Amino acid sequence: EPEVTQTPSHQVTQMGQEVILRCVPISNHLYFYWYRQILGQKVEFLVSFYNNEISEKSEIFDDQFSVERPDGSNFTLKIRSTKLEDSAMYFCASKHGGYTFGSGTRLTVV
Amino acid sequence: TQLLEQSPQFLSIQEGENLTVYCNSSSVFSSLQWYRQEPGEGPVLLVTVVTGGEVKKLKRLTFQFGDARKDSSLHITAAQPGDTGLYLCAVGDDKIIFGKGTRLHILP
């Protein structure tokens, strides 16, 4: 069964550093998303991406965040200068009809 | 105030018992989804309900969408340890809004 693949599975970074979280969506999907889940809290929408541009973003997705689809297969989330409160599971998802989520990247900011 | 209220928050029952968990809102939705999430994994879509009053079955899981399309329930018959997980209801066609979930633990 096709999967959404995320790398790395875990990332530890120092506060203020830039991180790039990578995702390979399912190949025939056209809609891509990032969500995050802070430990013990609900899954929250960050951003949706379609036709090489952001279609919607949440209040969480401020100027420190950016997304990119640099080639035909990868979809990345960049956090420019990480804060402690960015520590969370970050899930990539793609959609063609129904959603498929990746297994997530656990980001820990220290 | 949460858009989607799920209850109970936690449920621990013995293997073989039946259970029902709920997802409620004051808003009307065109559709509603149920996901299951295991620790360290992303949510996995179980079902989407679209029509008011609709009932969908997935093996021992029965999903119902309320007549007014404001609420939904998930009933599990003869629960098994493999049913353990976080059950999330969610709404939205593009951007998804999730409930906080019901954490279910089935004791062998």
XYZ file of N, CA and C in Angstrom:
654
model
N 0.851 -1.196 0.000
C 0.000 0.000 0.000
C 0.891 1.252 0.000
N 0.547 2.252 -0.833
C 1.386 3.462 -0.887
C 1.439 4.158 0.466
N 2.600 4.747 0.742
C 2.816 5.409 2.035
C 3.342 6.814 1.836
N 3.106 7.643 2.832
C 3.767 8.933 2.951
C 4.975 8.708 3.851
N 6.143 9.059 3.342
C 7.387 8.774 4.057
C 7.970 10.059 4.623
N 8.322 10.020 5.902
C 8.901 11.204 6.537
C 10.283 10.889 7.091
N 11.185 11.838 6.906
C 12.527 11.717 7.485
C 12.973 13.067 8.050
N 13.767 13.071 9.134
C 14.098 11.906 9.941
C 12.922 11.533 10.836
N 13.010 10.406 11.506
C 11.947 10.047 12.440
C 12.095 10.841 13.738
N 13.335 11.142 14.097
C 13.594 11.958 15.287
C 14.631 13.016 14.937
N 14.456 14.205 15.483
C 15.442 15.254 15.292
C 15.542 16.054 16.584
N 16.777 16.203 17.056
C 17.030 17.043 18.220
C 17.846 18.234 17.733
N 17.429 19.416 18.097
C 18.109 20.602 17.622
C 18.195 21.636 18.728
N 19.192 22.489 18.627
C 19.346 23.557 19.618
C 18.425 24.723 19.249
N 17.912 25.361 20.275
C 17.072 26.542 20.092
C 17.792 27.549 19.199
N 17.056 28.105 18.254
C 17.634 29.088 17.345
C 18.169 28.504 16.051
N 18.320 27.177 16.018
C 18.811 26.537 14.797
C 17.676 26.347 13.799
N 18.054 26.215 12.542
C 17.098 25.908 11.474
C 16.956 24.401 11.350
N 15.736 23.945 11.111
C 15.524 22.529 10.812
C 14.697 22.385 9.546
N 14.948 21.321 8.831
C 14.149 20.980 7.653
C 13.615 19.574 7.844
N 12.315 19.468 7.824
C 11.657 18.170 7.925
C 11.222 17.762 6.520
N 11.491 16.517 6.206
C 11.274 16.067 4.824
C 10.159 15.048 4.725
N 9.478 15.102 3.594
C 8.344 14.220 3.352
C 8.335 13.836 1.879
N 8.013 12.575 1.629
C 7.744 12.134 0.270
C 6.277 11.721 0.228
N 5.411 12.555 -0.355
C 3.989 12.198 -0.430
C 3.767 11.048 -1.410
N 2.554 10.542 -1.425
C 2.184 9.501 -2.378
C 2.187 10.107 -3.785
N 2.704 9.366 -4.734
C 3.100 9.953 -6.021
C 1.957 10.564 -6.824
N 0.759 10.044 -6.775
C -0.298 10.622 -7.593
C -1.187 11.590 -6.800
N -0.758 11.936 -5.599
C -1.529 12.887 -4.796
C -1.133 14.300 -5.177
N -2.093 15.211 -5.079
C -1.857 16.583 -5.510
C -1.922 17.594 -4.364
N -2.484 17.173 -3.234
C -2.664 18.080 -2.105
C -1.754 17.611 -0.978
N -1.039 18.547 -0.382
C -0.049 18.194 0.634
C -0.260 19.072 1.852
N 0.074 18.496 3.015
C -0.234 19.168 4.280
C 0.861 18.901 5.305
N 0.976 19.831 6.234
C 1.731 19.600 7.457
C 0.819 19.859 8.645
N 0.916 18.955 9.612
C 0.225 19.078 10.887
C 1.248 18.891 11.987
N 0.917 19.350 13.173
C 1.778 19.046 14.298
C 0.937 18.616 15.490
N 1.609 17.894 16.377
C 0.941 17.420 17.594
C 1.920 17.579 18.746
N 1.657 18.566 19.575
C 2.434 18.717 20.798
C 2.035 17.591 21.744
N 2.998 17.101 22.498
C 2.780 15.945 23.371
C 1.529 16.119 24.231
N 0.620 15.163 24.113
C -0.583 15.178 24.938
C -1.692 16.071 24.416
N -1.450 16.729 23.289
C -2.462 17.625 22.743
C -2.977 17.106 21.405
N -3.936 17.812 20.853
C -4.542 17.295 19.626
C -3.709 17.646 18.396
N -3.988 16.938 17.329
C -3.323 17.191 16.053
C -3.836 18.519 15.492
N -2.906 19.404 15.109
C -3.291 20.755 14.650
C -2.786 20.990 13.229
N -3.620 21.583 12.431
C -3.285 21.939 11.066
C -2.245 23.067 11.051
N -1.251 22.929 10.189
C -0.276 24.003 9.974
C -0.491 24.676 8.616
N -0.462 23.865 7.549
C -0.453 24.454 6.217
C -0.922 23.430 5.188
N -1.568 23.939 4.143
C -1.910 23.105 2.991
C -1.244 23.687 1.754
N -0.954 22.806 0.801
C -0.131 23.186 -0.359
C -0.703 22.494 -1.580
N -0.952 23.270 -2.607
C -1.506 22.713 -3.838
C -1.008 23.522 -5.011
N -0.669 22.859 -6.074
C -0.241 23.538 -7.300
C 0.929 24.484 -7.030
N 1.853 23.985 -6.231
C 3.091 24.698 -5.920
C 2.923 25.989 -5.140
N 1.808 26.094 -4.437
C 1.688 27.244 -3.559
C 0.853 26.908 -2.330
N 1.029 27.715 -1.292
C 0.261 27.534 -0.072
C -1.192 27.897 -0.347
N -2.119 26.996 0.003
C -3.528 27.306 -0.190
C -4.172 27.802 1.102
N -3.673 27.343 2.236
C -4.169 27.849 3.516
C -3.103 27.627 4.581
N -3.039 28.509 5.558
C -2.128 28.301 6.677
C -2.797 28.737 7.971
N -2.347 28.147 9.070
C -2.932 28.463 10.370
C -2.140 29.593 11.025
N -2.659 30.031 12.170
C -1.969 31.081 12.941
C -0.605 30.603 13.426
N -0.484 29.289 13.614
C 0.786 28.743 14.087
C 1.868 28.954 13.027
N 1.484 28.884 11.787
C 2.418 28.925 10.655
C 2.824 30.373 10.417
N 3.751 30.861 11.267
C 4.165 32.257 11.139
C 5.397 32.357 10.231
N 6.055 33.522 10.265
C 7.170 33.777 9.350
C 8.361 32.851 9.560
N 8.377 32.159 10.692
C 9.473 31.224 10.945
C 9.320 29.926 10.163
N 8.125 29.692 9.633
C 7.840 28.454 8.926
C 7.800 28.708 7.413
N 8.246 27.722 6.672
C 8.057 27.768 5.225
C 7.951 26.343 4.703
N 7.306 26.203 3.555
C 7.203 24.901 2.904
C 7.687 25.035 1.474
N 8.122 23.892 0.963
C 8.664 23.886 -0.389
C 8.464 22.504 -0.996
N 8.236 22.511 -2.304
C 8.246 21.252 -3.040
C 9.353 21.408 -4.080
N 10.584 21.100 -3.689
C 11.737 21.432 -4.530
C 11.840 20.608 -5.809
N 11.209 19.438 -5.809
C 11.242 18.605 -7.012
C 9.910 17.879 -7.085
N 9.820 16.876 -7.940
C 8.531 16.215 -8.125
C 8.131 15.273 -7.015
N 9.034 15.039 -6.047
C 8.697 14.027 -5.054
C 8.748 14.523 -3.612
N 9.605 15.472 -3.294
C 9.764 15.878 -1.901
C 8.892 17.064 -1.531
N 8.523 17.120 -0.260
C 7.750 18.232 0.289
C 8.350 18.523 1.650
N 8.883 19.729 1.838
C 9.637 20.008 3.064
C 8.979 21.101 3.894
N 9.210 21.003 5.194
C 8.816 22.037 6.143
C 10.088 22.556 6.791
N 10.303 23.856 6.686
C 11.480 24.461 7.300
C 11.050 25.354 8.447
N 11.753 25.214 9.561
C 11.576 26.147 10.674
C 12.880 26.902 10.794
N 12.795 28.202 10.615
C 14.010 29.006 10.451
C 14.820 29.112 11.738
N 14.193 29.432 12.811
C 14.880 29.633 14.090
C 14.013 28.983 15.163
N 14.362 27.748 15.514
C 13.475 26.960 16.363
C 13.389 27.525 17.783
N 12.195 27.351 18.357
C 11.940 27.727 19.744
C 11.612 26.465 20.517
N 11.722 26.555 21.833
C 11.409 25.394 22.678
C 10.002 24.879 22.393
N 9.071 25.808 22.192
C 7.668 25.425 21.998
C 7.389 24.813 20.620
N 8.411 24.745 19.767
C 8.247 24.040 18.492
C 8.410 22.527 18.653
N 8.814 22.098 19.836
C 8.949 20.665 20.093
C 7.592 19.992 19.935
N 7.540 19.002 19.051
C 6.264 18.350 18.741
C 6.517 17.228 17.739
N 5.476 16.442 17.483
C 5.469 15.531 16.335
C 4.944 16.319 15.148
N 5.632 16.245 14.048
C 5.197 16.914 12.826
C 4.804 15.839 11.817
N 3.565 15.938 11.359
C 3.043 14.960 10.411
C 2.842 15.600 9.043
N 3.332 14.929 8.047
C 3.049 15.284 6.670
C 1.868 14.430 6.203
N 1.066 14.958 5.320
C -0.046 14.192 4.768
C -0.235 14.574 3.318
N -0.770 13.632 2.547
C -1.158 13.954 1.188
C -2.560 13.404 0.955
N -3.203 13.944 -0.044
C -4.613 13.622 -0.239
C -4.946 13.396 -1.707
N -5.713 12.312 -1.911
C -6.348 12.080 -3.211
C -7.643 11.369 -2.877
N -8.690 12.158 -2.609
C -9.868 11.570 -1.977
C -9.661 11.645 -0.478
N -9.197 10.554 0.112
C -8.925 10.552 1.553
C -7.490 10.941 1.869
N -7.294 11.299 3.118
C -5.973 11.681 3.605
C -5.131 10.448 3.911
N -3.809 10.575 3.677
C -2.846 9.601 4.184
C -1.769 10.371 4.934
N -1.580 10.017 6.188
C -0.563 10.665 7.010
C 0.707 9.836 7.025
N 1.839 10.536 7.152
C 3.094 9.858 7.426
C 3.201 9.501 8.892
N 4.285 8.831 9.241
C 4.500 8.405 10.624
C 5.049 9.506 11.513
N 5.430 10.627 10.907
C 5.821 11.775 11.706
C 7.311 11.905 11.951
N 7.712 13.123 12.272
C 9.056 13.417 12.762
C 8.902 13.999 14.147
N 9.589 13.370 15.121
C 9.554 13.925 16.473
C 10.666 14.956 16.590
N 10.295 16.223 16.703
C 11.268 17.309 16.835
C 11.384 17.701 18.291
N 12.604 17.683 18.790
C 12.867 18.129 20.155
C 13.820 19.308 20.091
N 13.401 20.437 20.610
C 14.230 21.639 20.645
C 14.755 21.803 22.066
N 16.082 21.886 22.176
C 16.689 21.956 23.520
C 17.426 23.289 23.717
N -13.676 26.786 23.859
C -14.666 25.791 23.434
C -14.130 25.038 22.218
N -14.153 23.701 22.307
C -13.670 22.866 21.221
C -14.771 22.707 20.181
N -14.384 22.682 18.922
C -15.355 22.433 17.856
C -15.918 21.023 17.974
N -15.044 20.070 18.280
C -15.435 18.669 18.402
C -15.123 18.199 19.825
N -16.136 17.733 20.515
C -15.954 17.215 21.873
C -16.039 15.704 21.829
N -14.994 15.043 22.250
C -15.012 13.591 22.248
C -15.117 13.077 23.683
N -15.915 12.043 23.836
C -16.078 11.450 25.158
C -16.228 9.936 25.040
N -15.772 9.205 26.058
C -14.957 9.733 27.141
C -13.543 10.046 26.661
N -12.769 10.725 27.515
C -11.368 10.989 27.157
C -10.563 9.709 27.210
N -10.836 8.900 28.234
C -10.117 7.648 28.437
C -11.126 6.537 28.686
N -10.817 5.360 28.207
C -11.686 4.211 28.442
C -10.818 2.965 28.506
N -10.963 2.246 29.598
C -10.211 1.015 29.778
C -11.215 -0.089 30.077
N -11.277 -1.085 29.209
C -12.257 -2.159 29.409
C -11.614 -3.509 29.145
N -12.310 -4.550 29.559
C -11.832 -5.911 29.369
C -12.087 -6.389 27.939
N -11.193 -7.213 27.481
C -11.370 -7.871 26.187
C -12.736 -8.567 26.145
N -13.399 -8.436 25.017
C -14.692 -9.090 24.833
C -15.880 -8.192 25.116
N -15.646 -7.082 25.811
C -16.751 -6.162 26.097
C -17.041 -5.284 24.886
N -18.242 -4.689 24.923
C -18.635 -3.735 23.894
C -18.445 -2.319 24.426
N -18.252 -1.366 23.528
C -18.081 0.011 23.975
C -18.544 0.971 22.887
N -18.875 2.169 23.329
C -19.233 3.236 22.391
C -18.521 4.512 22.809
N -17.937 5.187 21.852
C -17.341 6.499 22.089
C -18.043 7.512 21.200
N -17.989 8.767 21.636
C -18.828 9.787 21.024
C -18.027 10.991 20.558
N -18.582 11.637 19.555
C -18.009 12.866 19.026
C -19.171 13.831 18.824
N -19.137 14.957 19.538
C -20.265 15.880 19.513
C -19.846 17.291 19.151
N -20.755 18.005 18.547
C -20.509 19.400 18.200
C -21.835 20.139 18.134
N -21.760 21.452 18.217
C -22.956 22.270 18.000
C -23.057 22.703 16.541
N -22.051 22.357 15.764
C -22.027 22.748 14.341
C -22.483 21.588 13.469
N -22.968 21.920 12.304
C -23.383 20.927 11.312
C -22.250 20.738 10.312
N -22.000 19.490 9.958
C -20.897 19.193 9.056
C -21.382 18.435 7.829
N -20.725 18.659 6.720
C -21.079 17.920 5.506
C -20.560 16.487 5.576
N -19.512 16.281 6.360
C -18.977 14.927 6.533
C -18.142 14.898 7.801
N -17.851 13.708 8.245
C -17.049 13.541 9.457
C -16.196 12.297 9.295
N -14.998 12.371 9.809
C -14.081 11.240 9.679
C -13.714 10.693 11.054
N -13.388 9.422 11.076
C -12.804 8.792 12.262
C -11.421 8.261 11.891
N -10.479 8.551 12.770
C -9.114 8.088 12.609
C -8.720 7.293 13.848
N -7.721 6.447 13.657
C -7.088 5.778 14.786
C -5.597 6.129 14.748
N -5.074 6.478 15.916
C -3.669 6.829 16.003
C -3.003 5.977 17.058
N -1.898 5.331 16.695
C -1.130 4.557 17.663
C 0.089 5.377 18.070
N 0.661 5.081 19.240
C 1.792 5.885 19.740
C 2.919 5.969 18.718
N 3.410 7.183 18.479
C 4.523 7.370 17.566
C 4.174 7.249 16.101
N 2.884 7.201 15.786
C 2.445 7.065 14.401
C 1.487 8.186 14.040
N 1.265 8.358 12.742
C 0.283 9.326 12.294
C -1.118 8.745 12.337
N -2.131 9.606 12.299
C -3.513 9.110 12.271
C -3.764 8.292 11.006
N -4.559 7.254 11.147
C -4.939 6.412 10.012
C -6.446 6.519 9.832
N -6.866 6.893 8.650
C -8.289 7.067 8.374
C -9.014 5.722 8.449
N -10.084 5.690 9.249
C -10.911 4.491 9.344
C -12.128 4.602 8.432
N -12.813 5.739 8.514
C -14.058 5.870 7.764
C -14.421 7.341 7.620
N -15.176 7.634 6.583
C -15.796 8.943 6.421
C -17.300 8.735 6.330
N -18.055 9.463 7.129
C -19.513 9.412 7.049
C -20.005 10.727 6.476
N -21.012 10.634 5.637
C -21.417 11.797 4.849
C -22.893 12.146 5.042
N -23.736 11.135 5.094
C -25.180 11.371 5.123
C -25.705 11.288 6.549
N -26.594 12.210 6.920
C -27.202 12.158 8.240
C -27.862 10.816 8.479
N -27.568 10.200 9.623
C -28.134 8.896 9.938
C -27.354 7.718 9.375
N -26.332 8.017 8.601
C -25.566 6.948 7.944
C -24.880 6.047 8.971
N -24.883 4.762 8.680
C -24.175 3.771 9.499
C -23.184 3.047 8.599
N -21.928 2.993 9.052
C -20.919 2.244 8.305
C -20.275 1.233 9.237
N -20.029 0.053 8.693
C -19.389 -1.003 9.492
C -18.033 -1.344 8.913
N -17.099 -1.526 9.826
C -15.749 -1.948 9.461
C -15.414 -3.072 10.427
N -15.710 -4.291 10.013
C -15.547 -5.480 10.861
C -16.318 -5.280 12.161
N -15.662 -5.195 13.300
C -16.376 -5.073 14.582
C -16.639 -3.613 14.956
N -16.284 -2.692 14.087
C -16.481 -1.271 14.373
C -17.696 -0.776 13.603
N -18.585 -0.083 14.289
C -19.769 0.491 13.660
C -19.751 1.993 13.893
N -19.819 2.746 12.833
C -19.785 4.203 12.882
C -21.160 4.731 12.496
N -21.616 5.716 13.248
C -22.902 6.323 12.907
C -22.762 7.831 12.888
N -23.351 8.455 11.887
C -23.411 9.905 11.790
C -24.798 10.327 12.241
N -24.888 11.308 13.120
C -26.175 11.731 13.632
C -27.085 12.257 12.538
N -28.374 12.154 12.778
C -29.364 12.607 11.794
C -29.147 14.065 11.403
N -28.773 14.885 12.398
C -28.584 16.312 12.155
C -27.163 16.638 11.697
N -26.354 15.635 11.532
C -24.955 15.775 11.089
C -24.143 16.675 12.032
N -24.445 16.562 13.345
C -23.676 17.321 14.339
C -22.856 16.395 15.225
N -23.124 15.109 15.152
C -22.455 14.216 16.079
C -22.269 12.846 15.438
N -21.428 12.053 16.068
C -21.145 10.727 15.544
C -20.749 9.816 16.688
N -20.920 8.537 16.460
C -20.506 7.561 17.461
C -19.742 6.440 16.788
N -18.901 5.814 17.602
C -18.140 4.639 17.176
C -18.410 3.545 18.197
N -18.958 2.448 17.738
C -19.254 1.319 18.609
C -18.329 0.164 18.230
N -17.693 -0.408 19.241
C -16.841 -1.574 19.002
C -17.468 -2.768 19.716
N -17.660 -3.815 18.968
C -18.231 -5.048 19.510
C -17.101 -6.015 19.847
N -17.200 -6.629 21.005
C -16.221 -7.651 21.432
C -14.796 -7.127 21.268
N -14.487 -6.077 22.005
C -13.193 -5.407 21.875
C -12.037 -6.378 22.098
N -10.975 -6.136 21.340
C -9.764 -6.954 21.440
C -8.572 -6.062 21.766
N -7.516 -6.633 22.348
C -6.334 -5.818 22.681
C -5.794 -5.025 21.490
N -5.949 -5.548 20.287
C -5.500 -4.848 19.087
C -6.288 -3.597 18.777
N -7.422 -3.411 19.454
C -8.211 -2.186 19.264
C -7.652 -1.020 20.081
N -6.720 -1.304 20.946
C -6.122 -0.245 21.781
C -5.539 0.859 20.904
N -5.818 2.103 21.283
C -5.296 3.225 20.516
C -6.061 4.496 20.821
N -5.700 5.550 20.117
C -6.380 6.838 20.249
C -7.326 6.990 19.063
N -8.600 7.162 19.350
C -9.611 7.293 18.305
C -9.990 8.764 18.189
N -9.806 9.287 16.993
C -10.010 10.707 16.739
C -11.160 10.901 15.775
N -12.046 11.831 16.090
C -12.980 12.265 15.065
C -12.447 13.569 14.480
N -12.835 13.854 13.258
C -12.294 15.016 12.564
C -13.273 15.479 11.506
N -13.202 16.755 11.193
C -14.045 17.318 10.144
C -13.194 18.183 9.230
N -13.679 18.335 8.013
C -12.967 19.179 7.054
C -12.653 18.410 5.800
N -12.790 19.078 4.661
C -12.456 18.445 3.392
C -11.013 18.712 3.013
N -10.559 19.940 3.243
C -9.177 20.294 2.941
C -8.407 20.329 4.255
N -8.475 21.442 4.958
C -7.902 21.501 6.301
C -8.767 20.673 7.252
N -8.117 19.801 8.008
C -8.859 18.938 8.948
C -8.744 19.507 10.350
N -9.860 19.503 11.050
C -9.870 19.856 12.471
C -10.165 18.583 13.243
N -9.267 18.264 14.164
C -9.392 17.038 14.937
C -9.986 17.321 16.304
N -10.680 16.322 16.844
C -11.004 16.331 18.255
C -9.791 15.884 19.058
N -9.920 15.935 20.381
C -8.808 15.538 21.244
C -8.666 14.026 21.332
N -9.723 13.325 20.999
C -9.626 11.877 20.942
C -10.098 11.169 22.188
N -10.393 9.898 22.017
C -10.663 8.981 23.124
C -9.533 7.972 23.132
N -8.853 7.894 24.284
C -7.773 6.922 24.405
C -8.358 5.624 24.951
N -8.325 4.612 24.123
C -8.944 3.330 24.460
C -7.881 2.300 24.795
N -8.098 1.610 25.905
C -7.169 0.545 26.310
C -7.976 -0.716 26.578
N -7.667 -1.753 25.844
C -8.372 -3.028 26.013
C -7.464 -3.978 26.781
N -7.960 -4.415 27.912
C -7.180 -5.295 28.786
C -7.402 -6.751 28.394
N -6.321 -7.509 28.233
C -6.482 -8.922 27.853
C -7.025 -9.770 29.005
